[in-house]
PDB file of C-alpha atoms in Angstrom:
ATOM      1  CA  UNK A   1      87.943 107.278  98.467  1.00 76.00           C
ATOM      2  CA  UNK A   2      86.219 104.594  96.364  1.00 84.00           C
ATOM      3  CA  UNK A   3      89.329 102.341  96.038  1.00 94.00           C
ATOM      4  CA  UNK A   4      89.138 100.004  92.998  1.00 97.00           C
ATOM      5  CA  UNK A   5      85.865  99.982  91.157  1.00 97.00           C
ATOM      6  CA  UNK A   6      84.715  97.841  88.234  1.00 97.00           C
ATOM      7  CA  UNK A   7      81.968  98.164  85.636  1.00 97.00           C
ATOM      8  CA  UNK A   8      79.760  96.324  85.028  1.00 97.00           C
ATOM      9  CA  UNK A   9      79.055  94.018  87.998  1.00 96.00           C
ATOM     10  CA  UNK A  10      77.235  91.473  85.824  1.00 96.00           C
ATOM     11  CA  UNK A  11      77.044  90.715  82.072  1.00 96.00           C
ATOM     12  CA  UNK A  12      75.667  88.089  79.885  1.00 97.00           C
ATOM     13  CA  UNK A  13      77.058  87.805  76.276  1.00 97.00           C
ATOM     14  CA  UNK A  14      76.374  85.554  73.306  1.00 97.00           C
ATOM     15  CA  UNK A  15      79.308  83.781  71.762  1.00 98.00           C
ATOM     16  CA  UNK A  16      81.043  86.032  69.267  1.00 97.00           C
ATOM     17  CA  UNK A  17      79.959  89.241  70.982  1.00 97.00           C
ATOM     18  CA  UNK A  18      82.456  91.803  72.251  1.00 96.00           C
ATOM     19  CA  UNK A  19      82.675  93.820  75.373  1.00 96.00           C
ATOM     20  CA  UNK A  20      84.913  96.024  77.563  1.00 97.00           C
ATOM     21  CA  UNK A  21      85.268  95.841  81.240  1.00 98.00           C
ATOM     22  CA  UNK A  22      86.413  98.928  82.998  1.00 97.00           C
ATOM     23  CA  UNK A  23      88.560  99.181  86.155  1.00 98.00           C
ATOM     24  CA  UNK A  24      89.184 102.456  87.858  1.00 98.00           C
ATOM     25  CA  UNK A  25      91.258 103.194  90.842  1.00 97.00           C
ATOM     26  CA  UNK A  26      91.561 106.441  92.809  1.00 96.00           C
ATOM     27  CA  UNK A  27      94.689 105.621  94.839  1.00 95.00           C
ATOM     28  CA  UNK A  28      97.189 106.901  92.325  1.00 95.00           C
ATOM     29  CA  UNK A  29      98.524 103.312  92.087  1.00 95.00           C
ATOM     30  CA  UNK A  30     101.216 102.523  89.384  1.00 94.00           C
ATOM     31  CA  UNK A  31     100.332  98.937  88.780  1.00 95.00           C
ATOM     32  CA  UNK A  32      97.120  97.379  87.709  1.00 96.00           C
ATOM     33  CA  UNK A  33      96.082  93.791  86.989  1.00 97.00           C
ATOM     34  CA  UNK A  34      93.266  91.799  85.536  1.00 98.00           C
ATOM     35  CA  UNK A  35      92.549  88.272  86.878  1.00 98.00           C
ATOM     36  CA  UNK A  36      89.956  85.651  86.192  1.00 97.00           C
ATOM     37  CA  UNK A  37      88.664  83.394  88.925  1.00 96.00           C
ATOM     38  CA  UNK A  38      87.311  80.029  88.042  1.00 95.00           C
ATOM     39  CA  UNK A  39      86.272  77.241  90.602  1.00 89.00           C
ATOM     40  CA  UNK A  40      89.261  75.166  91.736  1.00 87.00           C
ATOM     41  CA  UNK A  41      91.746  77.211  89.695  1.00 91.00           C
ATOM     42  CA  UNK A  42      92.344  80.086  91.916  1.00 91.00           C
ATOM     43  CA  UNK A  43      93.242  83.466  90.436  1.00 95.00           C
ATOM     44  CA  UNK A  44      94.867  83.592  87.080  1.00 96.00           C
ATOM     45  CA  UNK A  45      96.592  86.696  85.768  1.00 96.00           C
ATOM     46  CA  UNK A  46      95.364  87.770  82.370  1.00 97.00           C
ATOM     47  CA  UNK A  47      97.184  91.025  81.725  1.00 97.00           C
ATOM     48  CA  UNK A  48      98.879  93.660  83.866  1.00 96.00           C
ATOM     49  CA  UNK A  49     100.290  97.199  83.585  1.00 95.00           C
ATOM     50  CA  UNK A  50     103.194  98.742  85.332  1.00 93.00           C
ATOM     51  CA  UNK A  51     102.371 102.226  84.251  1.00 93.00           C
ATOM     52  CA  UNK A  52     100.332 104.493  81.981  1.00 95.00           C
ATOM     53  CA  UNK A  53     100.689 103.501  78.401  1.00 94.00           C
ATOM     54  CA  UNK A  54     102.224 100.020  79.242  1.00 94.00           C
ATOM     55  CA  UNK A  55     100.667  96.641  79.262  1.00 96.00           C
ATOM     56  CA  UNK A  56     102.090  92.991  79.559  1.00 94.00           C
ATOM     57  CA  UNK A  57     100.740  89.564  79.224  1.00 95.00           C
ATOM     58  CA  UNK A  58      99.997  87.365  82.208  1.00 94.00           C
ATOM     59  CA  UNK A  59      99.535  83.590  82.187  1.00 93.00           C
ATOM     60  CA  UNK A  60      96.140  83.414  80.391  1.00 97.00           C
ATOM     61  CA  UNK A  61      96.195  86.370  77.891  1.00 97.00           C
ATOM     62  CA  UNK A  62      94.649  84.662  74.898  1.00 97.00           C
ATOM     63  CA  UNK A  63      91.354  86.043  73.772  1.00 96.00           C
ATOM     64  CA  UNK A  64      91.837  89.201  75.812  1.00 98.00           C
ATOM     65  CA  UNK A  65      93.182  92.737  75.104  1.00 97.00           C
ATOM     66  CA  UNK A  66      93.894  95.624  77.466  1.00 98.00           C
ATOM     67  CA  UNK A  67      94.619  99.269  77.409  1.00 97.00           C
ATOM     68  CA  UNK A  68      95.886 101.760  79.961  1.00 97.00           C
ATOM     69  CA  UNK A  69      95.533 105.268  78.443  1.00 95.00           C
ATOM     70  CA  UNK A  70      95.158 106.902  81.795  1.00 96.00           C
ATOM     71  CA  UNK A  71      96.931 105.965  85.055  1.00 96.00           C
ATOM     72  CA  UNK A  72      93.590 105.422  86.917  1.00 97.00           C
ATOM     73  CA  UNK A  73      91.933 103.309  84.313  1.00 98.00           C
ATOM     74  CA  UNK A  74      92.605  99.766  83.048  1.00 98.00           C
ATOM     75  CA  UNK A  75      90.352  98.275  80.393  1.00 98.00           C
ATOM     76  CA  UNK A  76      89.862  94.656  79.608  1.00 98.00           C
ATOM     77  CA  UNK A  77      88.431  93.749  76.123  1.00 98.00           C
ATOM     78  CA  UNK A  78      86.967  90.635  74.819  1.00 96.00           C
ATOM     79  CA  UNK A  79      86.820  90.859  70.957  1.00 92.00           C
ATOM     80  CA  UNK A  80      84.875  87.705  70.360  1.00 96.00           C
ATOM     81  CA  UNK A  81      83.528  86.087  73.478  1.00 96.00           C
ATOM     82  CA  UNK A  82      83.602  82.345  73.846  1.00 97.00           C
ATOM     83  CA  UNK A  83      81.896  80.210  76.624  1.00 97.00           C
ATOM     84  CA  UNK A  84      85.388  79.411  78.053  1.00 97.00           C
ATOM     85  CA  UNK A  85      85.509  83.041  79.044  1.00 98.00           C
ATOM     86  CA  UNK A  86      82.670  82.615  81.382  1.00 98.00           C
ATOM     87  CA  UNK A  87      84.231  83.502  84.735  1.00 97.00           C
ATOM     88  CA  UNK A  88      84.479  86.194  87.383  1.00 97.00           C
ATOM     89  CA  UNK A  89      86.963  88.885  86.598  1.00 98.00           C
ATOM     90  CA  UNK A  90      88.731  90.970  89.219  1.00 97.00           C
ATOM     91  CA  UNK A  91      90.806  94.072  88.803  1.00 98.00           C
ATOM     92  CA  UNK A  92      93.511  94.889  91.298  1.00 97.00           C
ATOM     93  CA  UNK A  93      95.974  97.692  91.747  1.00 97.00           C
ATOM     94  CA  UNK A  94      99.240  98.120  93.781  1.00 94.00           C
ATOM     95  CA  UNK A  95     101.792 100.797  94.365  1.00 88.00           C
ATOM     96  CA  UNK A  96     105.614 100.625  93.759  1.00 80.00           C
ATOM     97  CA  UNK A  97     106.636 101.058  97.371  1.00 76.00           C
ATOM     98  CA  UNK A  98     103.913  98.663  98.712  1.00 76.00           C
ATOM     99  CA  UNK A  99     105.665  95.420  98.219  1.00 80.00           C
ATOM    100  CA  UNK A 100     103.051  94.446  95.695  1.00 85.00           C
ATOM    101  CA  UNK A 101     100.162  94.357  98.166  1.00 92.00           C
ATOM    102  CA  UNK A 102      97.249  94.340  95.764  1.00 95.00           C
ATOM    103  CA  UNK A 103      93.894  95.999  96.334  1.00 96.00           C
ATOM    104  CA  UNK A 104      90.966  94.320  94.687  1.00 97.00           C
ATOM    105  CA  UNK A 105      87.836  95.622  93.000  1.00 97.00           C
ATOM    106  CA  UNK A 106      84.376  93.872  93.562  1.00 96.00           C
ATOM    107  CA  UNK A 107      84.433  91.716  90.466  1.00 96.00           C
ATOM    108  CA  UNK A 108      82.511  91.353  87.183  1.00 97.00           C
ATOM    109  CA  UNK A 109      80.493  88.062  86.672  1.00 97.00           C
ATOM    110  CA  UNK A 110      80.527  87.337  83.070  1.00 98.00           C
ATOM    111  CA  UNK A 111      78.476  84.622  81.417  1.00 98.00           C
ATOM    112  CA  UNK A 112      79.013  83.765  77.810  1.00 97.00           C
ATOM    113  CA  UNK A 113      76.229  81.674  76.231  1.00 97.00           C
TER     114      UNK A 113
ATOM    115  CA  UNK B   1     109.077  78.517  87.739  1.00 73.00           C
ATOM    116  CA  UNK B   2     108.016  79.813  91.036  1.00 81.00           C
ATOM    117  CA  UNK B   3     104.932  78.301  92.691  1.00 91.00           C
ATOM    118  CA  UNK B   4     102.838  78.544  95.805  1.00 95.00           C
ATOM    119  CA  UNK B   5     101.213  75.479  97.347  1.00 96.00           C
ATOM    120  CA  UNK B   6      98.363  75.372  99.624  1.00 96.00           C
ATOM    121  CA  UNK B   7      98.010  71.893 100.958  1.00 88.00           C
ATOM    122  CA  UNK B   8      94.445  71.952 102.092  1.00 86.00           C
ATOM    123  CA  UNK B   9      91.811  72.520  99.462  1.00 91.00           C
ATOM    124  CA  UNK B  10      88.761  72.127 101.675  1.00 95.00           C
ATOM    125  CA  UNK B  11      88.633  72.378 105.410  1.00 97.00           C
ATOM    126  CA  UNK B  12      85.551  71.905 107.583  1.00 97.00           C
ATOM    127  CA  UNK B  13      85.748  72.885 111.185  1.00 97.00           C
ATOM    128  CA  UNK B  14      83.290  73.419 114.057  1.00 97.00           C
ATOM    129  CA  UNK B  15      83.157  76.706 115.789  1.00 97.00           C
ATOM    130  CA  UNK B  16      85.813  77.205 118.426  1.00 97.00           C
ATOM    131  CA  UNK B  17      88.177  74.793 116.745  1.00 98.00           C
ATOM    132  CA  UNK B  18      91.742  75.838 115.899  1.00 98.00           C
ATOM    133  CA  UNK B  19      92.677  76.499 112.363  1.00 97.00           C
ATOM    134  CA  UNK B  20      96.016  76.132 110.597  1.00 97.00           C
ATOM    135  CA  UNK B  21      96.186  76.324 106.867  1.00 97.00           C
ATOM    136  CA  UNK B  22      99.481  75.497 105.076  1.00 97.00           C
ATOM    137  CA  UNK B  23     101.317  77.635 102.492  1.00 97.00           C
ATOM    138  CA  UNK B  24     104.686  76.737 100.916  1.00 97.00           C
ATOM    139  CA  UNK B  25     106.431  78.465  98.209  1.00 95.00           C
ATOM    140  CA  UNK B  26     109.320  77.695  95.947  1.00 92.00           C
ATOM    141  CA  UNK B  27     111.365  80.854  95.512  1.00 86.00           C
ATOM    142  CA  UNK B  28     114.716  80.901  97.259  1.00 81.00           C
ATOM    143  CA  UNK B  29     115.302  84.626  97.474  1.00 84.00           C
ATOM    144  CA  UNK B  30     113.626  87.345  99.447  1.00 87.00           C
ATOM    145  CA  UNK B  31     110.027  87.360  99.453  1.00 90.00           C
ATOM    146  CA  UNK B  32     106.973  89.415 100.572  1.00 93.00           C
ATOM    147  CA  UNK B  33     104.141  87.156 101.688  1.00 95.00           C
ATOM    148  CA  UNK B  34     100.411  87.640 101.862  1.00 97.00           C
ATOM    149  CA  UNK B  35      97.192  85.963 103.035  1.00 98.00           C
ATOM    150  CA  UNK B  36      93.997  87.231 101.357  1.00 98.00           C
ATOM    151  CA  UNK B  37      90.504  86.261 102.282  1.00 97.00           C
ATOM    152  CA  UNK B  38      87.374  86.047 100.034  1.00 96.00           C
ATOM    153  CA  UNK B  39      84.063  85.830 101.800  1.00 96.00           C
ATOM    154  CA  UNK B  40      81.162  84.374  99.896  1.00 93.00           C
ATOM    155  CA  UNK B  41      80.282  86.564  96.879  1.00 90.00           C
ATOM    156  CA  UNK B  42      82.851  89.217  97.666  1.00 92.00           C
ATOM    157  CA  UNK B  43      86.221  90.351  96.512  1.00 91.00           C
ATOM    158  CA  UNK B  44      89.656  89.503  98.009  1.00 95.00           C
ATOM    159  CA  UNK B  45      90.784  91.477 101.030  1.00 96.00           C
ATOM    160  CA  UNK B  46      93.998  91.480 102.643  1.00 96.00           C
ATOM    161  CA  UNK B  47      94.244  89.490 105.882  1.00 97.00           C
ATOM    162  CA  UNK B  48      97.940  89.951 106.776  1.00 97.00           C
ATOM    163  CA  UNK B  49     101.196  90.347 105.186  1.00 96.00           C
ATOM    164  CA  UNK B  50     105.018  89.855 105.921  1.00 96.00           C
ATOM    165  CA  UNK B  51     107.792  91.909 104.429  1.00 93.00           C
ATOM    166  CA  UNK B  52     110.537  91.680 106.991  1.00 92.00           C
ATOM    167  CA  UNK B  53     111.223  91.690 110.798  1.00 95.00           C
ATOM    168  CA  UNK B  54     109.260  89.506 113.354  1.00 96.00           C
ATOM    169  CA  UNK B  55     108.331  86.331 111.499  1.00 96.00           C
ATOM    170  CA  UNK B  56     105.105  86.100 113.468  1.00 97.00           C
ATOM    171  CA  UNK B  57     102.633  88.513 112.058  1.00 97.00           C
ATOM    172  CA  UNK B  58      99.271  89.403 113.161  1.00 96.00           C
ATOM    173  CA  UNK B  59      96.400  90.302 110.987  1.00 95.00           C
ATOM    174  CA  UNK B  60      92.710  91.292 111.150  1.00 94.00           C
ATOM    175  CA  UNK B  61      90.027  89.182 112.957  1.00 95.00           C
ATOM    176  CA  UNK B  62      92.402  87.268 115.174  1.00 96.00           C
ATOM    177  CA  UNK B  63      94.411  85.607 112.385  1.00 98.00           C
ATOM    178  CA  UNK B  64      98.140  85.316 112.469  1.00 98.00           C
ATOM    179  CA  UNK B  65     100.866  83.726 110.279  1.00 98.00           C
ATOM    180  CA  UNK B  66     104.372  82.495 110.795  1.00 97.00           C
ATOM    181  CA  UNK B  67     107.068  82.824 108.302  1.00 97.00           C
ATOM    182  CA  UNK B  68     109.586  79.984 108.582  1.00 96.00           C
ATOM    183  CA  UNK B  69     112.416  80.792 105.951  1.00 94.00           C
ATOM    184  CA  UNK B  70     114.039  77.305 106.249  1.00 94.00           C
ATOM    185  CA  UNK B  71     110.840  75.617 105.461  1.00 95.00           C
ATOM    186  CA  UNK B  72     109.630  78.148 102.823  1.00 96.00           C
ATOM    187  CA  UNK B  73     106.476  78.314 104.576  1.00 97.00           C
ATOM    188  CA  UNK B  74     103.965  80.888 105.672  1.00 98.00           C
ATOM    189  CA  UNK B  75     101.150  79.026 107.593  1.00 97.00           C
ATOM    190  CA  UNK B  76      97.919  80.906 108.742  1.00 98.00           C
ATOM    191  CA  UNK B  77      96.584  80.202 112.125  1.00 98.00           C
ATOM    192  CA  UNK B  78      93.667  81.170 114.263  1.00 98.00           C
ATOM    193  CA  UNK B  79      93.051  79.653 117.757  1.00 97.00           C
ATOM    194  CA  UNK B  80      89.307  79.655 117.616  1.00 97.00           C
ATOM    195  CA  UNK B  81      87.292  79.985 114.516  1.00 98.00           C
ATOM    196  CA  UNK B  82      83.816  81.437 114.056  1.00 97.00           C
ATOM    197  CA  UNK B  83      81.068  80.758 111.665  1.00 97.00           C
ATOM    198  CA  UNK B  84      81.761  84.065 110.096  1.00 97.00           C
ATOM    199  CA  UNK B  85      85.214  82.846 109.024  1.00 98.00           C
ATOM    200  CA  UNK B  86      83.776  80.721 106.407  1.00 98.00           C
ATOM    201  CA  UNK B  87      85.495  81.914 103.344  1.00 97.00           C
ATOM    202  CA  UNK B  88      88.222  81.155 100.812  1.00 97.00           C
ATOM    203  CA  UNK B  89      91.740  81.892 101.878  1.00 98.00           C
ATOM    204  CA  UNK B  90      94.610  82.515  99.398  1.00 97.00           C
ATOM    205  CA  UNK B  91      98.378  82.613  99.940  1.00 97.00           C
ATOM    206  CA  UNK B  92     100.426  84.772  97.626  1.00 96.00           C
ATOM    207  CA  UNK B  93     104.154  85.482  97.235  1.00 94.00           C
ATOM    208  CA  UNK B  94     106.064  88.385  95.627  1.00 91.00           C
ATOM    209  CA  UNK B  95     109.587  87.432  94.777  1.00 84.00           C
ATOM    210  CA  UNK B  96     111.355  90.760  95.451  1.00 74.00           C
ATOM    211  CA  UNK B  97     114.500  90.137  93.426  1.00 67.00           C
ATOM    212  CA  UNK B  98     113.027  88.347  90.465  1.00 60.00           C
ATOM    213  CA  UNK B  99     112.546  90.284  87.201  1.00 60.00           C
ATOM    214  CA  UNK B 100     108.853  89.443  87.557  1.00 58.00           C
ATOM    215  CA  UNK B 101     108.542  91.197  91.021  1.00 66.00           C
ATOM    216  CA  UNK B 102     105.631  93.260  89.835  1.00 78.00           C
ATOM    217  CA  UNK B 103     103.399  90.197  90.005  1.00 86.00           C
ATOM    218  CA  UNK B 104     102.025  88.057  92.815  1.00 91.00           C
ATOM    219  CA  UNK B 105     102.270  84.156  92.638  1.00 92.00           C
ATOM    220  CA  UNK B 106      99.050  82.749  93.987  1.00 95.00           C
ATOM    221  CA  UNK B 107      98.065  79.531  95.614  1.00 95.00           C
ATOM    222  CA  UNK B 108      94.951  77.817  94.513  1.00 95.00           C
ATOM    223  CA  UNK B 109      93.128  78.762  97.613  1.00 96.00           C
ATOM    224  CA  UNK B 110      91.680  76.812 100.616  1.00 96.00           C
ATOM    225  CA  UNK B 111      87.907  76.743 101.106  1.00 96.00           C
ATOM    226  CA  UNK B 112      87.085  76.927 104.823  1.00 97.00           C
ATOM    227  CA  UNK B 113      83.596  75.977 106.104  1.00 98.00           C
ATOM    228  CA  UNK B 114      82.836  76.595 109.796  1.00 98.00           C
ATOM    229  CA  UNK B 115      79.842  74.848 111.232  1.00 95.00           C
ATOM    230  CA  UNK B 116      77.910  76.610 113.921  1.00 90.00           C
TER     231      UNK B 116
END
């Protein structure tokens, strides 16, 4: 049982490049989340999904897109990376009956030059 | 809008000192409450949670928290900290009756440094 996994762990991009971050969970959780973590700003929700085929905006969605084609996967895309998107990205999942206790992946450290 | 406030942004303690980290939230209805810990370079892990029942909850590694409904607070405590408790601590709240109850509202975190 791997829990929540994220790919890749590290990435360096140049401004304007695109990339996709992959989150996978093997706990059959309904809900999945993408956060970014920046020093002094805590965790900020980018997008989330309450089920396969559904997505919703969080508090900082601009510049990001997401897709949840399969229940176990939640993809975060950056179409045209900007230096302001340099951050650590965490994926999390939770289950309906779990009171929204969230389980986190190990994170992806992204640097945009 | 709902919010979570963690009063201490940075705390420095010596080993064996007692710890109390404050957390207050602004939602007036029923809540689920969480404390998460993030050790340096790692992801967030659940420390403890409160859904209902005894307002004094015990978590891992000797941590406990007390829910005081009248004060909208969920403070984290540990009687004697260790160097290995050096980490960032996050309080989070889920408003159970709110339309946005699929999300957690997060505090900004408290950075704890324990000197050996």
